[in-house]
PDB file of C-alpha atoms in Angstrom:
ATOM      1  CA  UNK Z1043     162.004 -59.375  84.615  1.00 41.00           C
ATOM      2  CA  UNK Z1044     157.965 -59.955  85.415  1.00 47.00           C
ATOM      3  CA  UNK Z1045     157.441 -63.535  83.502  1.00 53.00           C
ATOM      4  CA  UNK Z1046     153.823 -63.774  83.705  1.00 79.00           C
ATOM      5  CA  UNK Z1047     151.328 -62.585  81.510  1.00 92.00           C
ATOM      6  CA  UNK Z1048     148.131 -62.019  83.908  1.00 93.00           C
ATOM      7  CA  UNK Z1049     148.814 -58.047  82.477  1.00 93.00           C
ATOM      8  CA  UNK Z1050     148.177 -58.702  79.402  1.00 94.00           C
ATOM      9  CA  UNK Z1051     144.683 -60.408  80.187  1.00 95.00           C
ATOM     10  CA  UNK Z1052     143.659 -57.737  82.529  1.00 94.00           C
ATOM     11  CA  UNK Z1053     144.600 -55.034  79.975  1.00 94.00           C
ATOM     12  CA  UNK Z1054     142.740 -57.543  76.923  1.00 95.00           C
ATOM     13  CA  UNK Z1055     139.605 -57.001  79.297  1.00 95.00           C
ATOM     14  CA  UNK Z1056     139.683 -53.288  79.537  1.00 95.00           C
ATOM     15  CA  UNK Z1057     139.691 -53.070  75.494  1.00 95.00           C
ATOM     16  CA  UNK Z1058     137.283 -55.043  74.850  1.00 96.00           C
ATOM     17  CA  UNK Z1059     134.870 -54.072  72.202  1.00 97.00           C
ATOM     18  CA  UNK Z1060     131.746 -55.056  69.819  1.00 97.00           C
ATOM     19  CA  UNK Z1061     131.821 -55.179  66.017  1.00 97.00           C
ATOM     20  CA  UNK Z1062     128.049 -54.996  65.754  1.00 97.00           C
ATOM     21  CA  UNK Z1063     128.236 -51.479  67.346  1.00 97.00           C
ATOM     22  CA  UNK Z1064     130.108 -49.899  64.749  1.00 98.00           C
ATOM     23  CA  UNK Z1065     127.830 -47.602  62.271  1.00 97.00           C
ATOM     24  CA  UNK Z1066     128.321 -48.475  58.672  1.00 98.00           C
ATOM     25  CA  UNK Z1067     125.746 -46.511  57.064  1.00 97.00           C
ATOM     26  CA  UNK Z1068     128.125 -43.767  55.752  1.00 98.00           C
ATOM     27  CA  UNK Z1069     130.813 -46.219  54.046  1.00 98.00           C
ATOM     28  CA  UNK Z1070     127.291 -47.803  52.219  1.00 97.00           C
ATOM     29  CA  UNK Z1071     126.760 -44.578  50.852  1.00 97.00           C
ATOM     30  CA  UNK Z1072     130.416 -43.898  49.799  1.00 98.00           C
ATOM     31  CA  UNK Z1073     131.640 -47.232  48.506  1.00 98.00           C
ATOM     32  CA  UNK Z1074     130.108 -46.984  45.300  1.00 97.00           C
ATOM     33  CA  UNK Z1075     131.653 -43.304  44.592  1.00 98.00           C
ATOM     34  CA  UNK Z1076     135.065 -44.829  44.929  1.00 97.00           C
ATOM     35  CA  UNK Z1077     137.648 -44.400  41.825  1.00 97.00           C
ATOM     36  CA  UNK Z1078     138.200 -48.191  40.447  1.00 96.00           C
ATOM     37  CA  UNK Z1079     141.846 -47.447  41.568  1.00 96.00           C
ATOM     38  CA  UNK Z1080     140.643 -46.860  45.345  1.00 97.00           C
ATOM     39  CA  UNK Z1081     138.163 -49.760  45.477  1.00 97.00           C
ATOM     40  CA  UNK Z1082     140.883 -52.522  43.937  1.00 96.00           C
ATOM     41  CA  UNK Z1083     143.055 -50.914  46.880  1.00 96.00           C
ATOM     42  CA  UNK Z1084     141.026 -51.095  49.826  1.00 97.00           C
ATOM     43  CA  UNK Z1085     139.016 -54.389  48.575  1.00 97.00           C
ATOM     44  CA  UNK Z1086     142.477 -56.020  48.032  1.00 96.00           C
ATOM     45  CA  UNK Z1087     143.533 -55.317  51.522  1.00 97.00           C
ATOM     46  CA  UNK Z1088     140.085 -56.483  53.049  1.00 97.00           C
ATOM     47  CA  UNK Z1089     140.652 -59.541  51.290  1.00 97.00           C
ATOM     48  CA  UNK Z1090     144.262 -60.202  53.096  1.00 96.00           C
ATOM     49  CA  UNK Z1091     142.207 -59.107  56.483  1.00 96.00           C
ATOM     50  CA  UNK Z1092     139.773 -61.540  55.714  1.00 96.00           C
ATOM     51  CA  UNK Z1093     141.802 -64.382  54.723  1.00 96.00           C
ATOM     52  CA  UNK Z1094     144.463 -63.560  57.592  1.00 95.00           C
ATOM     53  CA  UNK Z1095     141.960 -63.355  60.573  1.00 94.00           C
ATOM     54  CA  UNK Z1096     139.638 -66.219  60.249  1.00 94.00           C
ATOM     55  CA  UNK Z1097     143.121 -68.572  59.664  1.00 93.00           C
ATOM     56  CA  UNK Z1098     144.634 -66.802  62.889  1.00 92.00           C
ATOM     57  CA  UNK Z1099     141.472 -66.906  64.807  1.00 91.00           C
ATOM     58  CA  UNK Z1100     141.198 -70.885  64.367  1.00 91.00           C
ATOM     59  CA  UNK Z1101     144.999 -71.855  65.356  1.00 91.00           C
ATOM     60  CA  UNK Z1102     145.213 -70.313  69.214  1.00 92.00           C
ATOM     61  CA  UNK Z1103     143.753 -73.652  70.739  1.00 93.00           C
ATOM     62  CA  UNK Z1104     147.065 -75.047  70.455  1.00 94.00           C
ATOM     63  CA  UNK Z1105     149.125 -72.648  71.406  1.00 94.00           C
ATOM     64  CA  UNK Z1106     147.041 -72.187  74.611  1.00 94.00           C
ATOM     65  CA  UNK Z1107     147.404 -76.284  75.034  1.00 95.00           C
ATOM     66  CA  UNK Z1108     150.979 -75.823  74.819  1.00 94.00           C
ATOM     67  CA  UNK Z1109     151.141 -72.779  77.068  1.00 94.00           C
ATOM     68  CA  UNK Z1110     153.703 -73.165  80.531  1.00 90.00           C
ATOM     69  CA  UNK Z1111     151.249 -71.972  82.863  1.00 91.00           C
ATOM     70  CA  UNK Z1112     147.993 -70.388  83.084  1.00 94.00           C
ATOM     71  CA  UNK Z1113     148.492 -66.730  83.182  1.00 94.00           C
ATOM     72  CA  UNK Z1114     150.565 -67.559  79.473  1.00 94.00           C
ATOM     73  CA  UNK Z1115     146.530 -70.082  78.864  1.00 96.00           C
ATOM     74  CA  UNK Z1116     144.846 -67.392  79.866  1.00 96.00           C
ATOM     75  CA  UNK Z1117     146.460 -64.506  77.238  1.00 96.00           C
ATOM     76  CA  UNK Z1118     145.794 -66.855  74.119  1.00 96.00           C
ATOM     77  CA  UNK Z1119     142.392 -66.922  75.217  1.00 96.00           C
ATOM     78  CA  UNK Z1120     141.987 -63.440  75.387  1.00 96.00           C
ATOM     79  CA  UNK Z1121     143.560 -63.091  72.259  1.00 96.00           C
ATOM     80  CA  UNK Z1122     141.531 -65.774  70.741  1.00 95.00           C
ATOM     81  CA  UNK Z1123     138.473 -63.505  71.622  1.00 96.00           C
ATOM     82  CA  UNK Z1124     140.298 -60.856  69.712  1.00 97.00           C
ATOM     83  CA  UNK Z1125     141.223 -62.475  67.178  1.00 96.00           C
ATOM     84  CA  UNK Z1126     137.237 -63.842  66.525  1.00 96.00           C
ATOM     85  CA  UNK Z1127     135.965 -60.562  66.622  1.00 97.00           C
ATOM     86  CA  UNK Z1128     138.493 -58.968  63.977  1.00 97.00           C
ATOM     87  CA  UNK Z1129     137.425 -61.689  61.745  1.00 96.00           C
ATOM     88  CA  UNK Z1130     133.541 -60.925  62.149  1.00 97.00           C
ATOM     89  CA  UNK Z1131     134.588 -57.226  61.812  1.00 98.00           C
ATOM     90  CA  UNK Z1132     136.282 -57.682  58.019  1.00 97.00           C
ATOM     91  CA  UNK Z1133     133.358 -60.167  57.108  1.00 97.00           C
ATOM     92  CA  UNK Z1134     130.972 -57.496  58.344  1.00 97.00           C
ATOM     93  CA  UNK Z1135     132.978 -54.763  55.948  1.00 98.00           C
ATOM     94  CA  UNK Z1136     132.682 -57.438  53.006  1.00 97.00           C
ATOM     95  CA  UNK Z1137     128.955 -58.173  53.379  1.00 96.00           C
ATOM     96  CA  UNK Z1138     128.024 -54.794  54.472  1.00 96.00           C
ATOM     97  CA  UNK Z1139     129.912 -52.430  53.200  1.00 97.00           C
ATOM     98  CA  UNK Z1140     131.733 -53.543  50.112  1.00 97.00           C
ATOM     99  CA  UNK Z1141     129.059 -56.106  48.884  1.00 96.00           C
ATOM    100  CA  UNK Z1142     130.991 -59.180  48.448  1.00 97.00           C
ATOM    101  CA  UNK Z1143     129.104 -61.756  47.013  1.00 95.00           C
ATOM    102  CA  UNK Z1144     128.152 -64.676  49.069  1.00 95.00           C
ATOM    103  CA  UNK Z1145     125.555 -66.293  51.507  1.00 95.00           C
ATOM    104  CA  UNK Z1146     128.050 -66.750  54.235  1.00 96.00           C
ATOM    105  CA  UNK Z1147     131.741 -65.924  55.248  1.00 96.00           C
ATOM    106  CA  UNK Z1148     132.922 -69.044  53.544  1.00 96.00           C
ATOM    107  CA  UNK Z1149     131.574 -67.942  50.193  1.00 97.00           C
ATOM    108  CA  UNK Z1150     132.634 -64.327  50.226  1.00 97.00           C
ATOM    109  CA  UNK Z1151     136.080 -65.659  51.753  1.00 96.00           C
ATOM    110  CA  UNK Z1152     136.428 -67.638  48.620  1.00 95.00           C
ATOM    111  CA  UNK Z1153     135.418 -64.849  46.625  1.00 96.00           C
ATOM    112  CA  UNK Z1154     138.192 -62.917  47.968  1.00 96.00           C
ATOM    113  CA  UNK Z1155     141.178 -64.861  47.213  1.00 95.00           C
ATOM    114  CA  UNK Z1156     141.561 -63.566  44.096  1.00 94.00           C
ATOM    115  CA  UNK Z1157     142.573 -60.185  45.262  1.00 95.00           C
ATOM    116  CA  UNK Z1158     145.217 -61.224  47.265  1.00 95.00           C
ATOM    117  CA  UNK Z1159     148.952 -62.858  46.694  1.00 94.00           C
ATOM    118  CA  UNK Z1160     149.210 -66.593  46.496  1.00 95.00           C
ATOM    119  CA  UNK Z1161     151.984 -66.075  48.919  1.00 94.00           C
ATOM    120  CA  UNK Z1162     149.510 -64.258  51.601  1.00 95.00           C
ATOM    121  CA  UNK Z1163     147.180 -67.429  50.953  1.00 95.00           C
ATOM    122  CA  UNK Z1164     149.844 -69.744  51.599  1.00 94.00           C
ATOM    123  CA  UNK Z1165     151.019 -68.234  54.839  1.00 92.00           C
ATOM    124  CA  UNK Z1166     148.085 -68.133  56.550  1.00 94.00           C
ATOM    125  CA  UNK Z1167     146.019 -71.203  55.220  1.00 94.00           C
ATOM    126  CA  UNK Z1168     149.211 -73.553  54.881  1.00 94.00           C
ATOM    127  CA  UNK Z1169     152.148 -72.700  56.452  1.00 91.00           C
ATOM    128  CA  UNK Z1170     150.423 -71.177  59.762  1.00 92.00           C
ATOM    129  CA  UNK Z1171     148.267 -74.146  60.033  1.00 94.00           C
ATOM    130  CA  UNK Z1172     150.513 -76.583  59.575  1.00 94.00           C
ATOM    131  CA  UNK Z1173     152.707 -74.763  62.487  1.00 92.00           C
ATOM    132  CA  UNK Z1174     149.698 -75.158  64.932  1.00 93.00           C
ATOM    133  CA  UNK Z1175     149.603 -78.507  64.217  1.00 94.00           C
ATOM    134  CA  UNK Z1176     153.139 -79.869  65.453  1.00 94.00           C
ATOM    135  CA  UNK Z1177     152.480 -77.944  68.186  1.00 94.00           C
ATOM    136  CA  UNK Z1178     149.257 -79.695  69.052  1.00 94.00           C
ATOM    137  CA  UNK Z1179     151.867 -82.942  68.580  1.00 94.00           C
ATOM    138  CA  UNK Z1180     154.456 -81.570  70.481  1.00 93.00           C
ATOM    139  CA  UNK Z1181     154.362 -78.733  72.794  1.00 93.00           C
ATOM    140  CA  UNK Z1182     158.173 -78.265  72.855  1.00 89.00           C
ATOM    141  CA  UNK Z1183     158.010 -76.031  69.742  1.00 88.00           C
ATOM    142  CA  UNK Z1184     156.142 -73.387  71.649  1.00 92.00           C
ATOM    143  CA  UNK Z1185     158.987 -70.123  71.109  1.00 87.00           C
ATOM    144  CA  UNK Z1186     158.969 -71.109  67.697  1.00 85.00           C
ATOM    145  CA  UNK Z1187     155.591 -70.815  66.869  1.00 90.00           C
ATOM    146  CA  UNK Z1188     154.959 -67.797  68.996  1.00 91.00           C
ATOM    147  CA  UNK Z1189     158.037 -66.878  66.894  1.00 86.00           C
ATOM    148  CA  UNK Z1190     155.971 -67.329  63.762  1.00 86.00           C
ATOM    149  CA  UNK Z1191     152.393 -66.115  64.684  1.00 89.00           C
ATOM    150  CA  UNK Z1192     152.843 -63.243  67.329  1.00 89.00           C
ATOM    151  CA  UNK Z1193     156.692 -61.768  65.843  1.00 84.00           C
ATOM    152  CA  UNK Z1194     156.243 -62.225  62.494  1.00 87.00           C
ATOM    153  CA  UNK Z1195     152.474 -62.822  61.393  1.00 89.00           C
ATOM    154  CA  UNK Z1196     151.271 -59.837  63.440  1.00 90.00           C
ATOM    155  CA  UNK Z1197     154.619 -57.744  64.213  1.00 87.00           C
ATOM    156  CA  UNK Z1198     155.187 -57.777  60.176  1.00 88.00           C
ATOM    157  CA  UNK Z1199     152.259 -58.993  58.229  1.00 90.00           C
ATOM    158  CA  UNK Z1200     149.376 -58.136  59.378  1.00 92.00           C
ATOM    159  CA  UNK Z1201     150.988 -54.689  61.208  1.00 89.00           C
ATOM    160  CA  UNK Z1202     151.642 -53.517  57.962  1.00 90.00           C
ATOM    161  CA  UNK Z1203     148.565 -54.347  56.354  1.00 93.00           C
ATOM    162  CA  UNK Z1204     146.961 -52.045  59.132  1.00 92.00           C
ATOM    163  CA  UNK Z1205     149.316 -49.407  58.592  1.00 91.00           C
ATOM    164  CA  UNK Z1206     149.095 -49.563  54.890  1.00 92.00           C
ATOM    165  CA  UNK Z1207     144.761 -49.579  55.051  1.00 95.00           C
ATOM    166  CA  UNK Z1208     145.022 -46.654  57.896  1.00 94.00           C
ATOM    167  CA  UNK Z1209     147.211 -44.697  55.299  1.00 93.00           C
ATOM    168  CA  UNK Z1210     144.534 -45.721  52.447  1.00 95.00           C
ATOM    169  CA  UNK Z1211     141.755 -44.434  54.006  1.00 96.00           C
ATOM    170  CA  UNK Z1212     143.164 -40.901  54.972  1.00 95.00           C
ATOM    171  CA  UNK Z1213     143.676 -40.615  50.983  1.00 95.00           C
ATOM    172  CA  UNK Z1214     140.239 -41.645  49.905  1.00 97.00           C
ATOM    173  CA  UNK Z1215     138.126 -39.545  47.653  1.00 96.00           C
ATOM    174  CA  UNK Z1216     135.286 -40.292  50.259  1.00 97.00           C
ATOM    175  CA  UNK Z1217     135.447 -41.451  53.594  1.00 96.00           C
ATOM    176  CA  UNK Z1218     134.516 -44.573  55.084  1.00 98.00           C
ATOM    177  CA  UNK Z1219     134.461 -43.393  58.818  1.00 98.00           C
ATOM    178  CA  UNK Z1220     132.859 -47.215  59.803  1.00 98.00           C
ATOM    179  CA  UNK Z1221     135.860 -48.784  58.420  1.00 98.00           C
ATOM    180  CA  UNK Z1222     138.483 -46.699  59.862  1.00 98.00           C
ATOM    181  CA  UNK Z1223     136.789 -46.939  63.278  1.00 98.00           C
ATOM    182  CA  UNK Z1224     137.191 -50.664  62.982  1.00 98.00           C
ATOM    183  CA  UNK Z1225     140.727 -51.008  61.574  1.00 97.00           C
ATOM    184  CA  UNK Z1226     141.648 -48.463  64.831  1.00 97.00           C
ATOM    185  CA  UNK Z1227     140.481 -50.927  67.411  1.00 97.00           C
ATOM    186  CA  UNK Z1228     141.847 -54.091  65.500  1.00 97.00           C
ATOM    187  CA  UNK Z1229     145.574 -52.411  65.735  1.00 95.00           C
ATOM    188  CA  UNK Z1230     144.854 -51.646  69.582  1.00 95.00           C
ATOM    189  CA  UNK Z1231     144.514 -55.287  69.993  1.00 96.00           C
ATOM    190  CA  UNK Z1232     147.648 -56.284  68.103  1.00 93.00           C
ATOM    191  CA  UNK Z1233     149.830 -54.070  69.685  1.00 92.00           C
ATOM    192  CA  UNK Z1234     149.222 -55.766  73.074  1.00 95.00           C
ATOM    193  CA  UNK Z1235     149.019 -59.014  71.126  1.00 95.00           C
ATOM    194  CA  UNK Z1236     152.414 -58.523  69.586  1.00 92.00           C
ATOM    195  CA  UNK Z1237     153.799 -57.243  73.223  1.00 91.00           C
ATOM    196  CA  UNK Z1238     152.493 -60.597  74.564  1.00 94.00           C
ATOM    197  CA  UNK Z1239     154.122 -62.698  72.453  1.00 90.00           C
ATOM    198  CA  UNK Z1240     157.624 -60.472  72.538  1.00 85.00           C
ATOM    199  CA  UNK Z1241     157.635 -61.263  75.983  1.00 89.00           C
ATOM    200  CA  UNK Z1242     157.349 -65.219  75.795  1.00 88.00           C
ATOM    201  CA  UNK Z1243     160.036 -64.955  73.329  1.00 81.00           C
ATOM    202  CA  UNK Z1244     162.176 -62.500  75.861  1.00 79.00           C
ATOM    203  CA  UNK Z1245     161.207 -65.323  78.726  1.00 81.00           C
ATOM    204  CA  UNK Z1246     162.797 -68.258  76.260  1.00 76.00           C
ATOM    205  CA  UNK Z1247     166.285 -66.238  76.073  1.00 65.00           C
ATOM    206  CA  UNK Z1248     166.439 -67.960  72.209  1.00 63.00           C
ATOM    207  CA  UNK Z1249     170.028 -68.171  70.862  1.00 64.00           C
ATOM    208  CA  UNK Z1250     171.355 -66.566  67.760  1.00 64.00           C
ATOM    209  CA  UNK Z1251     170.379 -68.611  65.395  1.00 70.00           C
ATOM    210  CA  UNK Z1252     166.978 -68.800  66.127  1.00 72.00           C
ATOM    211  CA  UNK Z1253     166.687 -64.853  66.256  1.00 67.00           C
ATOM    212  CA  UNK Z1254     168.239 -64.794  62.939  1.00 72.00           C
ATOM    213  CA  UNK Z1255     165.736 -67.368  61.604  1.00 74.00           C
ATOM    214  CA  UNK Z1256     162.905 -64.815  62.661  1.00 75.00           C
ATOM    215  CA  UNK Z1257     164.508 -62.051  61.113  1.00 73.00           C
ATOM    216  CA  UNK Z1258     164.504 -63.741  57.979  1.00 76.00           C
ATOM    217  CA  UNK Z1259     161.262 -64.704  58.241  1.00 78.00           C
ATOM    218  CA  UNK Z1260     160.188 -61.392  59.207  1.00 77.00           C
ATOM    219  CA  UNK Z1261     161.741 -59.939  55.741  1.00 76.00           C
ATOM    220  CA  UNK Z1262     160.251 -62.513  53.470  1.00 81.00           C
ATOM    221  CA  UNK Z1263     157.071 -62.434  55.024  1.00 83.00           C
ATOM    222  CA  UNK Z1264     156.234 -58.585  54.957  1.00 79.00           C
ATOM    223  CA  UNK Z1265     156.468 -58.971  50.704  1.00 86.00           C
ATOM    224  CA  UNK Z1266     152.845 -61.262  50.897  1.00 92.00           C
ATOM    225  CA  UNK Z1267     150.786 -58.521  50.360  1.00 92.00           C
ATOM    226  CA  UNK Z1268     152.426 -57.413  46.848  1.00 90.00           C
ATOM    227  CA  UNK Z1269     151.326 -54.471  45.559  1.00 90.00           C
ATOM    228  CA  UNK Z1270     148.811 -53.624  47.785  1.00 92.00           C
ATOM    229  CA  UNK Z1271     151.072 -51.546  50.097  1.00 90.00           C
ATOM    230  CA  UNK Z1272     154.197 -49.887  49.346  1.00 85.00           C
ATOM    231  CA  UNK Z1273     158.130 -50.515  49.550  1.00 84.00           C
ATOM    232  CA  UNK Z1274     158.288 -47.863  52.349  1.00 84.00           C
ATOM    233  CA  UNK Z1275     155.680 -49.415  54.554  1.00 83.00           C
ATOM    234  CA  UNK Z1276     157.969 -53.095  53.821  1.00 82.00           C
ATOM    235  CA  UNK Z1277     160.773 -51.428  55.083  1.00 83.00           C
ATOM    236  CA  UNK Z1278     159.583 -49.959  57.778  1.00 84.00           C
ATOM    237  CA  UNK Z1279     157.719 -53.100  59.380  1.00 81.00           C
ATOM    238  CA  UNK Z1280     161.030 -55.215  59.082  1.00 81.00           C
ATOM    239  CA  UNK Z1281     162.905 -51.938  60.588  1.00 83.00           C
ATOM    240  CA  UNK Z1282     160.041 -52.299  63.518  1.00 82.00           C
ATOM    241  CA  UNK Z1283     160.820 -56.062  63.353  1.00 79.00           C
ATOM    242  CA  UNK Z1284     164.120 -56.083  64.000  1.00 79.00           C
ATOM    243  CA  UNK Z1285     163.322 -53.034  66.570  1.00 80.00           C
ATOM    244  CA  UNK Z1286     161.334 -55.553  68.447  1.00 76.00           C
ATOM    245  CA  UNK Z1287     163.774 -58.396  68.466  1.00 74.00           C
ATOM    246  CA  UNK Z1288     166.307 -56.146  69.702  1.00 73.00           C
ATOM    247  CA  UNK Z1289     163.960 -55.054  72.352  1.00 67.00           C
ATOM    248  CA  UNK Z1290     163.736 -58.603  73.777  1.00 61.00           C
ATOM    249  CA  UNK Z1291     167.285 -58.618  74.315  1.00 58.00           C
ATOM    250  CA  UNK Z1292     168.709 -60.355  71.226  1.00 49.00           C
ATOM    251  CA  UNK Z1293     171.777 -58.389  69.635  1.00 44.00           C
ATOM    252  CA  UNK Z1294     172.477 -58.282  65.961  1.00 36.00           C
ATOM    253  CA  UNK Z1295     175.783 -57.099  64.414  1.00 32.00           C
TER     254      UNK Z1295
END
């Protein structure tokens, strides 16, 4: 089995990419032609995008404290980058494209939240937060918050946001080419984020009961966004889920 990570940061650096490069000028023109139906829709899942990435993009400090060596520092840096960027990128769509309200991406951030679950608000502003903070206190619970942010915030959550505002978008009345070009790149960065952090898990060898816990957590989770994306696409990120645990050599029965 390879156990470091220095892949993962070399392959980080070949996808690198700039937010500010991406042309919005035909999704200002086609926002306001959307059907009400279409705007609560895609607004509602910018929201949870909004919301999830600037509470991700603030927690990696600890985990890289915590990390076992410095190939394993050196990933959550690179996904820290990433992570900073995706959050510019769904401000960007808010200010720029949708016209959120608000001098700065604190204001429009607040004037999100009511578009999204108070479960999606809790995960990522409470329960993700308080996470990175016992491991800031004690770097022992490492696996269990990679567990938490890498298997189930962005193999389950945030995966099936993507999925769900990818499917959206082919279905629009109009197109908003600027926003699809974005959400592409932001789901080529999870995928090797979410490979990263299956393979620290893999390197930990967890027991049973700690798989199980994820699993659960994995189910639960995937209902934050509510309405704004479909039973199917639930299913299928727990299915993907439990795919992924299985992949990292746990066995369920």
């Amino acid at each position: 089995m390879i156990t470091g990570y220095d892949n993962f940061v070399q392959l980080a650096e070949t996808l690198q990419w700039d937010e500010m490069d991406i042309d919005f000028s035909a999704d200002r023109e086609a926002w306001p032609q959307l059907t009400d139906a279409e705007n609560a829709k895609v607004l509602g899942l910018i929201a949870g995008f909004v919301i999830a990435e600037t509470s991700v993009s603030r927690q990696l400090a600890s985990y890289q404290a915590a990390a076992s060596d410095d190939s394993m520092a050196a990933a959550f840096r690179a996904q820290a980058r990433d992570e900073a960027r995706h959050a510019r990128f769904f401000d960007l769509v808010c200010a720029e494209v949708a016209g959120v309200p608000g001098a700065n991406p604190a204001a429009r951030r607040g004037a999100l939240r009511a578009h999204v679950s108070t479960e999606l608000i809790d995960l990522f502003e409470e329960r993700l937060p308080a996470t990175a903070q016992r491991l800031a206190e004690d770097h022992e619970g490492l696996i269990a918050a990679v567990g938490l942010y890498h298997m189930v915030i962005e193999g389950v959550v945030l995966l099936a946001g993507q999925h769900a505002m990818l499917d959206v978008l082919e279905g629009l009345s109009v197109g908003l080419p600027g926003v699809r070009r974005g959400m592409e790149l932001v789901l080529r960065d999870e995928r090797w984020h979410i490979g990263f952090g299956s393979r620290v898990v893999q390197n930990a060898a967890i027991g049973r009961d700690e798989a199980d816990a994820l699993l659960e957590q994995g189910e639960t989770a995937a209902k934050v966004w509510g309405h704004l994306i479909t039973v199917d696409a639930i299913e299928t990120a727990v299915r993907q889920h439990r795919r992924r645990l299985k992949a990292t050599g746990i066995k369920f029965w």
